[in-house]
Amino acid sequence: MENVRFSIIENDLKWNSESDQAADVDLLLDKRSISSEANSAGVFSDEAHEIFARQQQNQILWELEEIEETLSATPRAKHVLDMVRSGCFLELMADSSDCSLALICCSVFGSVENIQYLLSHYNADPNAADSRGRTPLHFACCRANAPIAKVLLDHGSDPNRWDAKKEVTSLHCAASSKSVECILLLLRRKASINIGIEKRSALHYAIDVNAVECAEILLKYGADPNTPQVYTETPLHTASAAGFAKCVQLLLDHNADVRSQFGEGKVTALHLAAENDYVECARLLLEHHAEVDCRNASHQTPLHLACLSQSIGTVDLLISYGANVNAVYRDGRTALHAAIVKQSRCLDCCNALLKAGADVNKADNYGYTPLHIAALNEFSSCVYTFIEHGADITARTDGHVSALSFIVRRTPEIIPKLMQKLDRSIKANDHEIGDVDCQIKLDFRLLVPSSSMERGETELLLSLIEVGQKRILMHPLCETFLFLKWRRIRKFFLMSLAYHTLFVLLFTLYVIRVFVRCCKEGEECLAPGYVSTIGYLVIILNLILLGKEVFQMAHGLHGYAKYWENWLQWTIVFGVLLCVSPKILQTGDLLAVPVWQHHVAAVVILLVWLELMMLVGRFPIFGVYVQMFTKVAVNFGKFLLAYICLLVAFGLSFAVLFNDYPAFENIPWTFLKSITMMSGELEFEDIFYGDYAVKFPVTAHIIFLSFVLLVTVILTNLMVGLAVSDIQGLQVSATLDRLVRQAELVSRLESLFFSRLLRSAPTNLIQLCKRSALLRTSRDKLQFTIRPNDPRDNQLPEDIKVNIYKLVAERRDRNQSLRRRQFENNYNFFSRSLQRQQELPQRESLQPEPMFPVPNKTPQNLFHMHELLRPRSATNVPQQLRQEQEGAVQLKNQANVLSAVQAEVQAIKTQLGELVAKFERFSENATRKLNYSADELCRLRHQQQGQSSSNHHTHRHHR
């Protein structure tokens, strides 16, 4: 496990603080400490830590207490300090060292007159130093005391003198104290402005304390904003690490180099600004052409550091300047890997990166994608966001752990959301759900990973089975997908079944012709001529089977070893090689067949047909029956192991009591006989009343009766009940078991076409097989449309269509209920608001006058609120009035909306009334016309009858 360094290291918060660090520096670091990666040039690098700590120390270069402590270590220091405070210098004439010490003390505690007096009357050395090499001019500039510094310089104090450690000069002290007067005074006295630039110049100290005016003067007088040595700290690094935007702007205006790198980490100013979320500094650096994708020693870009420190503002800025969101640093991690840390801005950083086109499925050197890390650290919001942006939940690490496995164990609340996404992948058009023209579209893109052209399309379903979420396969989308996949890939399975069937038939014919015939010794016994041909065909087919098993094993040994059928195949392969003897094939002499081959042939022919049965059981329609057999057989084996002691006990007892009976003469066969008697074959008459005498009749009858009751009756019925219980359980879960077997079979067949072993195979053939197996290459691609109410649509089985129809119908009813409930709530709210507005004038007339007058008090701008019940005071009345006015405005707006709704309702009622009146008028006219038509029809009928009768009379008259 140590080889696989979990990327979770980025999420274990660990503060990178030293034990002797100041408390306020800890507070500054606490805001930005992200992870344990800070120890290895990660967030808050060692360079940034060093700058922060030094800036805090340099705000006051030397504390007054520290100076007193240093001076107190000097002999006679207390005596000198007392004289300096009292202003009496008569005793200093005795010792010149006392004069130097007094001068130092006066530069710290004294006044200009004391300094002038010591230099003029006692010839005190202006370049005298304490134990740390600090002169009076150092202290005067550190205390920003320009008059004392001027006096010291007038008496020959050296402005370029270092302290004992050669860290600071007087100019450094003046810059640290933000003293513009001291800086100008020193520069006019020829102080070296770039002294110490190899490490830290006066400009560095001015930037440390954000002394913009001092830095501007130093730059005006020729201070170099860059350092002559590489990988040293420049003033731009200092300003960027502290977030001093004005100093950064000043340095950039004086041609500071934005490309310079600092320290072993080789960080640039942009790295420091990005990791500390100083957006303005980063913007200034980028505007002056800082490289947005520059890398430090760990190959981190500023975007990586900004994501690790959750600097969302800097992340957006860097992205807007074209930062590469897919750039990788140590261990192959991207900015999206770095953004997943335990802070509140994690989701914002991830959303910004994803919006900029970050690869959500990019894996690090150990196979961990951002989805793995988010799930491993229980960031459910990030996990769901990644899934929404197309993250592959079937992606596996180098240890073959899928992201779905982490999701199920660490963020199980994502599973219901995944089910909701499956539901949303089934959509119906705008027609009524019971209409014939209603179309339902199924989108399978959620089930198919984005890299399915290299890995297959059933990885997600197989992963669901592995992590114990196989019930998701019963979702209509998954069930439809499996049905379509099986329809695409079953031709390959049928080819495999045909091959195994041919192999079994040929081997069976060979066994019958070679091992079943009885040949007497001394007679010539030859096999038919076609046996040799069958034997060679069996050998060829067996070698093909051997090659197939070797290919599957090389394709994936881990998955290959899990299925016991593969080991059965190896047994068959070696058994067939032992049975088919080349000598028999050449000579055809059956008498030359050794006896051991008969034993092998008997076992192999059984295994061959058993394997064919298991292969047929992979068909969806036959699978449940074969599974019943295997499940009962496995449980019977467990059952037999549990009660084997009972069978052994009766077997040994029978061997003692019936030792003359042939079946019990041999101890091993007594066990087989006991199991046979368990099935009901007791042979009571043969044992007790046959040709063999029973030596112990009483004991034998008692033991035999015990066997009948305990084994034949109780144990056998218990076994039958267990088998019936297993079968009933399988029938209940028959659909789910069928889907699981179907998914495993499809995945196993499909994975063979994506094996790395086929890279040398003909490309056109492999692509043809992939196009035939993949659903995305079919006519419907990854979207499938059905008409559930159209009897002519027979693309799917009826049960699947019913499940899809139920899902869509229930969702539509649920959405309509929610919309209806929401409308009712809004309507009730508007009604209550309008009623409250109408009752408001009456309430206001009954209430006493307020303590403070309300301006423009009218019923239209007052709103009765709960705050009115509180005691009025001078602090809450203005706020109360403002809330009343805001409430009145909101109520007025709501009343306007309600009035508009009531007006629309009234208009609809008016239109409905007009339509009803028109319909009534139309009905009356139609009734009138129908009556008129009926009368006319009757009249015409009477006329016709009268005319026919008159014609009849006329005819009779003529006759």
PDB file of C-alpha atoms in Angstrom, residues 529-728:
ATOM      1  CA  GLY A 529     -12.095 -45.395 -40.130  1.00  0.00           C
ATOM      2  CA  TYR A 530     -13.789 -42.097 -39.375  1.00  0.00           C
ATOM      3  CA  VAL A 531     -12.701 -42.231 -35.714  1.00  0.00           C
ATOM      4  CA  SER A 532      -9.224 -40.970 -36.570  1.00  0.00           C
ATOM      5  CA  THR A 533     -10.734 -37.992 -38.418  1.00  0.00           C
ATOM      6  CA  ILE A 534     -12.986 -37.229 -35.455  1.00  0.00           C
ATOM      7  CA  GLY A 535     -10.022 -37.571 -33.114  1.00  0.00           C
ATOM      8  CA  TYR A 536      -7.958 -35.044 -35.053  1.00  0.00           C
ATOM      9  CA  LEU A 537     -10.917 -32.633 -35.154  1.00  0.00           C
ATOM     10  CA  VAL A 538     -11.307 -33.012 -31.399  1.00  0.00           C
ATOM     11  CA  ILE A 539      -7.618 -32.222 -30.923  1.00  0.00           C
ATOM     12  CA  ILE A 540      -7.889 -29.099 -33.109  1.00  0.00           C
ATOM     13  CA  LEU A 541     -10.991 -27.857 -31.293  1.00  0.00           C
ATOM     14  CA  ASN A 542      -9.360 -28.606 -27.959  1.00  0.00           C
ATOM     15  CA  LEU A 543      -6.282 -26.571 -28.912  1.00  0.00           C
ATOM     16  CA  ILE A 544      -8.565 -23.690 -29.916  1.00  0.00           C
ATOM     17  CA  LEU A 545     -10.251 -23.982 -26.538  1.00  0.00           C
ATOM     18  CA  LEU A 546      -6.831 -23.964 -24.892  1.00  0.00           C
ATOM     19  CA  GLY A 547      -5.877 -20.794 -26.787  1.00  0.00           C
ATOM     20  CA  LYS A 548      -9.127 -19.123 -25.748  1.00  0.00           C
ATOM     21  CA  GLU A 549      -8.499 -19.893 -22.084  1.00  0.00           C
ATOM     22  CA  VAL A 550      -4.911 -18.628 -22.289  1.00  0.00           C
ATOM     23  CA  PHE A 551      -6.160 -15.414 -23.921  1.00  0.00           C
ATOM     24  CA  GLN A 552      -8.780 -14.861 -21.240  1.00  0.00           C
ATOM     25  CA  MET A 553      -6.252 -15.508 -18.485  1.00  0.00           C
ATOM     26  CA  ALA A 554      -3.772 -13.055 -19.980  1.00  0.00           C
ATOM     27  CA  HIS A 555      -6.568 -10.515 -20.481  1.00  0.00           C
ATOM     28  CA  GLY A 556      -7.260 -10.341 -16.773  1.00  0.00           C
ATOM     29  CA  LEU A 557      -6.041 -12.944 -14.296  1.00  0.00           C
ATOM     30  CA  HIS A 558      -7.793 -11.277 -11.352  1.00  0.00           C
ATOM     31  CA  GLY A 559     -11.225 -11.537 -12.917  1.00  0.00           C
ATOM     32  CA  TYR A 560     -10.493 -14.867 -14.587  1.00  0.00           C
ATOM     33  CA  ALA A 561      -9.696 -16.679 -11.356  1.00  0.00           C
ATOM     34  CA  LYS A 562     -13.030 -15.719  -9.743  1.00  0.00           C
ATOM     35  CA  TYR A 563     -15.137 -17.993 -11.987  1.00  0.00           C
ATOM     36  CA  TRP A 564     -15.010 -21.718 -11.249  1.00  0.00           C
ATOM     37  CA  GLU A 565     -16.168 -22.492 -14.765  1.00  0.00           C
ATOM     38  CA  ASN A 566     -12.770 -21.378 -16.074  1.00  0.00           C
ATOM     39  CA  TRP A 567     -11.045 -23.984 -13.931  1.00  0.00           C
ATOM     40  CA  LEU A 568     -13.534 -26.532 -15.209  1.00  0.00           C
ATOM     41  CA  GLN A 569     -12.472 -25.598 -18.746  1.00  0.00           C
ATOM     42  CA  TRP A 570      -8.825 -26.252 -17.909  1.00  0.00           C
ATOM     43  CA  THR A 571      -9.743 -29.674 -16.509  1.00  0.00           C
ATOM     44  CA  ILE A 572     -11.593 -30.494 -19.731  1.00  0.00           C
ATOM     45  CA  VAL A 573      -8.683 -29.320 -21.891  1.00  0.00           C
ATOM     46  CA  PHE A 574      -6.124 -31.524 -20.173  1.00  0.00           C
ATOM     47  CA  GLY A 575      -8.561 -34.419 -19.842  1.00  0.00           C
ATOM     48  CA  VAL A 576      -9.292 -34.434 -23.598  1.00  0.00           C
ATOM     49  CA  LEU A 577      -5.567 -34.347 -24.355  1.00  0.00           C
ATOM     50  CA  LEU A 578      -5.138 -37.452 -22.183  1.00  0.00           C
ATOM     51  CA  CYS A 579      -8.095 -39.290 -23.734  1.00  0.00           C
ATOM     52  CA  VAL A 580      -7.308 -38.723 -27.411  1.00  0.00           C
ATOM     53  CA  SER A 581      -4.208 -40.855 -27.962  1.00  0.00           C
ATOM     54  CA  PRO A 582      -2.258 -40.337 -31.218  1.00  0.00           C
ATOM     55  CA  LYS A 583      -1.362 -44.050 -31.229  1.00  0.00           C
ATOM     56  CA  ILE A 584      -5.027 -45.055 -31.326  1.00  0.00           C
ATOM     57  CA  LEU A 585      -5.680 -42.524 -34.083  1.00  0.00           C
ATOM     58  CA  GLN A 586      -2.885 -43.999 -36.185  1.00  0.00           C
ATOM     59  CA  THR A 587      -3.473 -47.735 -35.655  1.00  0.00           C
ATOM     60  CA  GLY A 588      -7.143 -47.840 -34.697  1.00  0.00           C
ATOM     61  CA  ASP A 589      -6.445 -50.821 -32.374  1.00  0.00           C
ATOM     62  CA  LEU A 590      -8.884 -50.515 -29.467  1.00  0.00           C
ATOM     63  CA  LEU A 591      -7.126 -53.261 -27.515  1.00  0.00           C
ATOM     64  CA  ALA A 592      -4.152 -50.907 -27.140  1.00  0.00           C
ATOM     65  CA  VAL A 593      -6.226 -48.426 -25.105  1.00  0.00           C
ATOM     66  CA  PRO A 594      -4.857 -48.459 -21.544  1.00  0.00           C
ATOM     67  CA  VAL A 595      -7.189 -48.914 -18.602  1.00  0.00           C
ATOM     68  CA  TRP A 596      -6.449 -45.527 -17.048  1.00  0.00           C
ATOM     69  CA  GLN A 597      -7.795 -43.782 -20.131  1.00  0.00           C
ATOM     70  CA  HIS A 598     -11.206 -45.322 -19.478  1.00  0.00           C
ATOM     71  CA  HIS A 599     -11.231 -43.697 -16.058  1.00  0.00           C
ATOM     72  CA  VAL A 600     -10.195 -40.338 -17.513  1.00  0.00           C
ATOM     73  CA  ALA A 601     -12.734 -40.602 -20.349  1.00  0.00           C
ATOM     74  CA  ALA A 602     -15.548 -41.355 -17.905  1.00  0.00           C
ATOM     75  CA  VAL A 603     -14.741 -38.222 -15.884  1.00  0.00           C
ATOM     76  CA  VAL A 604     -14.106 -35.932 -18.866  1.00  0.00           C
ATOM     77  CA  ILE A 605     -17.294 -36.867 -20.743  1.00  0.00           C
ATOM     78  CA  LEU A 606     -19.247 -35.966 -17.589  1.00  0.00           C
ATOM     79  CA  LEU A 607     -17.476 -32.620 -17.269  1.00  0.00           C
ATOM     80  CA  VAL A 608     -17.907 -31.794 -20.965  1.00  0.00           C
ATOM     81  CA  TRP A 609     -21.659 -32.162 -20.830  1.00  0.00           C
ATOM     82  CA  LEU A 610     -21.788 -30.334 -17.492  1.00  0.00           C
ATOM     83  CA  GLU A 611     -19.947 -27.395 -19.063  1.00  0.00           C
ATOM     84  CA  LEU A 612     -22.388 -27.395 -21.980  1.00  0.00           C
ATOM     85  CA  MET A 613     -25.262 -27.265 -19.500  1.00  0.00           C
ATOM     86  CA  MET A 614     -23.687 -24.266 -17.760  1.00  0.00           C
ATOM     87  CA  LEU A 615     -23.175 -22.572 -21.102  1.00  0.00           C
ATOM     88  CA  VAL A 616     -26.805 -23.080 -22.069  1.00  0.00           C
ATOM     89  CA  GLY A 617     -27.751 -21.717 -18.647  1.00  0.00           C
ATOM     90  CA  ARG A 618     -26.310 -18.337 -19.632  1.00  0.00           C
ATOM     91  CA  PHE A 619     -29.296 -17.805 -21.898  1.00  0.00           C
ATOM     92  CA  PRO A 620     -31.744 -15.466 -20.146  1.00  0.00           C
ATOM     93  CA  ILE A 621     -34.661 -17.888 -20.618  1.00  0.00           C
ATOM     94  CA  PHE A 622     -32.780 -20.929 -19.249  1.00  0.00           C
ATOM     95  CA  GLY A 623     -30.589 -19.195 -16.678  1.00  0.00           C
ATOM     96  CA  VAL A 624     -32.970 -19.409 -13.748  1.00  0.00           C
ATOM     97  CA  TYR A 625     -33.281 -23.191 -14.028  1.00  0.00           C
ATOM     98  CA  VAL A 626     -29.556 -23.783 -14.157  1.00  0.00           C
ATOM     99  CA  GLN A 627     -29.079 -21.391 -11.270  1.00  0.00           C
ATOM    100  CA  MET A 628     -31.635 -23.349  -9.254  1.00  0.00           C
ATOM    101  CA  PHE A 629     -29.618 -26.501  -9.842  1.00  0.00           C
ATOM    102  CA  THR A 630     -26.286 -24.929  -8.889  1.00  0.00           C
ATOM    103  CA  LYS A 631     -27.731 -23.187  -5.837  1.00  0.00           C
ATOM    104  CA  VAL A 632     -29.342 -26.387  -4.518  1.00  0.00           C
ATOM    105  CA  ALA A 633     -26.184 -28.386  -5.264  1.00  0.00           C
ATOM    106  CA  VAL A 634     -24.003 -25.940  -3.338  1.00  0.00           C
ATOM    107  CA  ASN A 635     -26.387 -25.879  -0.385  1.00  0.00           C
ATOM    108  CA  PHE A 636     -26.597 -29.668  -0.408  1.00  0.00           C
ATOM    109  CA  GLY A 637     -22.832 -29.813  -0.208  1.00  0.00           C
ATOM    110  CA  LYS A 638     -22.895 -27.547   2.847  1.00  0.00           C
ATOM    111  CA  PHE A 639     -25.739 -29.628   4.255  1.00  0.00           C
ATOM    112  CA  LEU A 640     -23.759 -32.835   3.769  1.00  0.00           C
ATOM    113  CA  LEU A 641     -20.696 -31.369   5.470  1.00  0.00           C
ATOM    114  CA  ALA A 642     -22.810 -30.388   8.466  1.00  0.00           C
ATOM    115  CA  TYR A 643     -24.249 -33.910   8.942  1.00  0.00           C
ATOM    116  CA  ILE A 644     -21.300 -35.988   7.690  1.00  0.00           C
ATOM    117  CA  CYS A 645     -20.577 -37.146  11.249  1.00  0.00           C
ATOM    118  CA  LEU A 646     -24.024 -38.735  11.480  1.00  0.00           C
ATOM    119  CA  LEU A 647     -23.538 -40.658   8.231  1.00  0.00           C
ATOM    120  CA  VAL A 648     -20.054 -41.792   9.252  1.00  0.00           C
ATOM    121  CA  ALA A 649     -21.444 -43.003  12.610  1.00  0.00           C
ATOM    122  CA  PHE A 650     -24.152 -45.136  11.001  1.00  0.00           C
ATOM    123  CA  GLY A 651     -21.737 -46.431   8.376  1.00  0.00           C
ATOM    124  CA  LEU A 652     -19.276 -47.674  10.985  1.00  0.00           C
ATOM    125  CA  SER A 653     -22.113 -49.147  13.061  1.00  0.00           C
ATOM    126  CA  PHE A 654     -23.425 -51.069  10.022  1.00  0.00           C
ATOM    127  CA  ALA A 655     -19.906 -52.345   9.292  1.00  0.00           C
ATOM    128  CA  VAL A 656     -19.794 -53.857  12.794  1.00  0.00           C
ATOM    129  CA  LEU A 657     -23.314 -55.331  12.765  1.00  0.00           C
ATOM    130  CA  PHE A 658     -23.471 -56.575   9.138  1.00  0.00           C
ATOM    131  CA  ASN A 659     -19.893 -57.570   8.482  1.00  0.00           C
ATOM    132  CA  ASP A 660     -21.005 -60.595   6.408  1.00  0.00           C
ATOM    133  CA  TYR A 661     -23.076 -58.463   4.056  1.00  0.00           C
ATOM    134  CA  PRO A 662     -21.028 -57.627   0.914  1.00  0.00           C
ATOM    135  CA  ALA A 663     -21.893 -53.896   0.971  1.00  0.00           C
ATOM    136  CA  PHE A 664     -20.456 -53.491   4.461  1.00  0.00           C
ATOM    137  CA  GLU A 665     -17.338 -55.647   4.157  1.00  0.00           C
ATOM    138  CA  ASN A 666     -15.123 -52.727   3.132  1.00  0.00           C
ATOM    139  CA  ILE A 667     -15.032 -49.682   5.438  1.00  0.00           C
ATOM    140  CA  PRO A 668     -14.852 -47.017   2.670  1.00  0.00           C
ATOM    141  CA  TRP A 669     -17.833 -48.526   0.883  1.00  0.00           C
ATOM    142  CA  THR A 670     -19.931 -48.419   4.023  1.00  0.00           C
ATOM    143  CA  PHE A 671     -20.073 -44.639   3.738  1.00  0.00           C
ATOM    144  CA  LEU A 672     -21.272 -44.864   0.132  1.00  0.00           C
ATOM    145  CA  LYS A 673     -23.864 -47.431   1.161  1.00  0.00           C
ATOM    146  CA  SER A 674     -25.089 -45.154   3.970  1.00  0.00           C
ATOM    147  CA  ILE A 675     -25.613 -42.277   1.527  1.00  0.00           C
ATOM    148  CA  THR A 676     -27.416 -44.657  -0.856  1.00  0.00           C
ATOM    149  CA  MET A 677     -29.704 -45.838   1.932  1.00  0.00           C
ATOM    150  CA  MET A 678     -30.400 -42.199   2.720  1.00  0.00           C
ATOM    151  CA  SER A 679     -32.273 -41.890  -0.590  1.00  0.00           C
ATOM    152  CA  GLY A 680     -34.662 -44.729   0.453  1.00  0.00           C
ATOM    153  CA  GLU A 681     -32.849 -47.778  -0.892  1.00  0.00           C
ATOM    154  CA  LEU A 682     -32.839 -49.623   2.467  1.00  0.00           C
ATOM    155  CA  GLU A 683     -32.876 -53.309   1.227  1.00  0.00           C
ATOM    156  CA  PHE A 684     -34.452 -54.417   4.523  1.00  0.00           C
ATOM    157  CA  GLU A 685     -35.399 -57.928   3.314  1.00  0.00           C
ATOM    158  CA  ASP A 686     -31.975 -58.626   1.787  1.00  0.00           C
ATOM    159  CA  ILE A 687     -30.134 -57.567   4.909  1.00  0.00           C
ATOM    160  CA  PHE A 688     -32.248 -59.272   7.578  1.00  0.00           C
ATOM    161  CA  TYR A 689     -33.905 -62.136   5.685  1.00  0.00           C
ATOM    162  CA  GLY A 690     -31.482 -62.891   2.909  1.00  0.00           C
ATOM    163  CA  ASP A 691     -28.721 -65.436   2.544  1.00  0.00           C
ATOM    164  CA  TYR A 692     -26.509 -63.705   5.115  1.00  0.00           C
ATOM    165  CA  ALA A 693     -27.107 -64.379   8.797  1.00  0.00           C
ATOM    166  CA  VAL A 694     -27.455 -61.451  11.200  1.00  0.00           C
ATOM    167  CA  LYS A 695     -25.215 -62.107  14.183  1.00  0.00           C
ATOM    168  CA  PHE A 696     -26.632 -59.356  16.430  1.00  0.00           C
ATOM    169  CA  PRO A 697     -30.345 -59.181  15.558  1.00  0.00           C
ATOM    170  CA  VAL A 698     -31.623 -57.047  18.473  1.00  0.00           C
ATOM    171  CA  THR A 699     -28.937 -54.359  18.221  1.00  0.00           C
ATOM    172  CA  ALA A 700     -29.073 -54.482  14.418  1.00  0.00           C
ATOM    173  CA  HIS A 701     -32.837 -53.822  14.374  1.00  0.00           C
ATOM    174  CA  ILE A 702     -32.512 -50.933  16.840  1.00  0.00           C
ATOM    175  CA  ILE A 703     -29.658 -49.258  14.906  1.00  0.00           C
ATOM    176  CA  PHE A 704     -31.428 -49.821  11.590  1.00  0.00           C
ATOM    177  CA  LEU A 705     -34.641 -48.293  12.961  1.00  0.00           C
ATOM    178  CA  SER A 706     -32.656 -45.305  14.263  1.00  0.00           C
ATOM    179  CA  PHE A 707     -31.129 -44.835  10.803  1.00  0.00           C
ATOM    180  CA  VAL A 708     -34.563 -44.927   9.158  1.00  0.00           C
ATOM    181  CA  LEU A 709     -35.969 -42.322  11.539  1.00  0.00           C
ATOM    182  CA  LEU A 710     -32.989 -39.976  11.781  1.00  0.00           C
ATOM    183  CA  VAL A 711     -31.578 -40.174   8.272  1.00  0.00           C
ATOM    184  CA  THR A 712     -34.157 -41.499   5.824  1.00  0.00           C
ATOM    185  CA  VAL A 713     -37.095 -39.599   7.323  1.00  0.00           C
ATOM    186  CA  ILE A 714     -35.776 -36.520   9.138  1.00  0.00           C
ATOM    187  CA  LEU A 715     -32.562 -35.737   7.267  1.00  0.00           C
ATOM    188  CA  THR A 716     -33.964 -36.466   3.828  1.00  0.00           C
ATOM    189  CA  ASN A 717     -37.089 -34.358   4.394  1.00  0.00           C
ATOM    190  CA  LEU A 718     -34.938 -31.583   5.798  1.00  0.00           C
ATOM    191  CA  MET A 719     -32.857 -31.640   2.631  1.00  0.00           C
ATOM    192  CA  VAL A 720     -35.982 -31.546   0.439  1.00  0.00           C
ATOM    193  CA  GLY A 721     -37.358 -28.603   2.429  1.00  0.00           C
ATOM    194  CA  LEU A 722     -34.094 -26.760   2.067  1.00  0.00           C
ATOM    195  CA  ALA A 723     -34.129 -27.278  -1.694  1.00  0.00           C
ATOM    196  CA  VAL A 724     -37.728 -26.062  -1.944  1.00  0.00           C
ATOM    197  CA  SER A 725     -36.869 -22.969   0.106  1.00  0.00           C
ATOM    198  CA  ASP A 726     -33.927 -22.161  -2.174  1.00  0.00           C
ATOM    199  CA  ILE A 727     -36.069 -22.573  -5.281  1.00  0.00           C
ATOM    200  CA  GLN A 728     -38.759 -20.294  -3.883  1.00  0.00           C
TER     201      GLN A 728
END
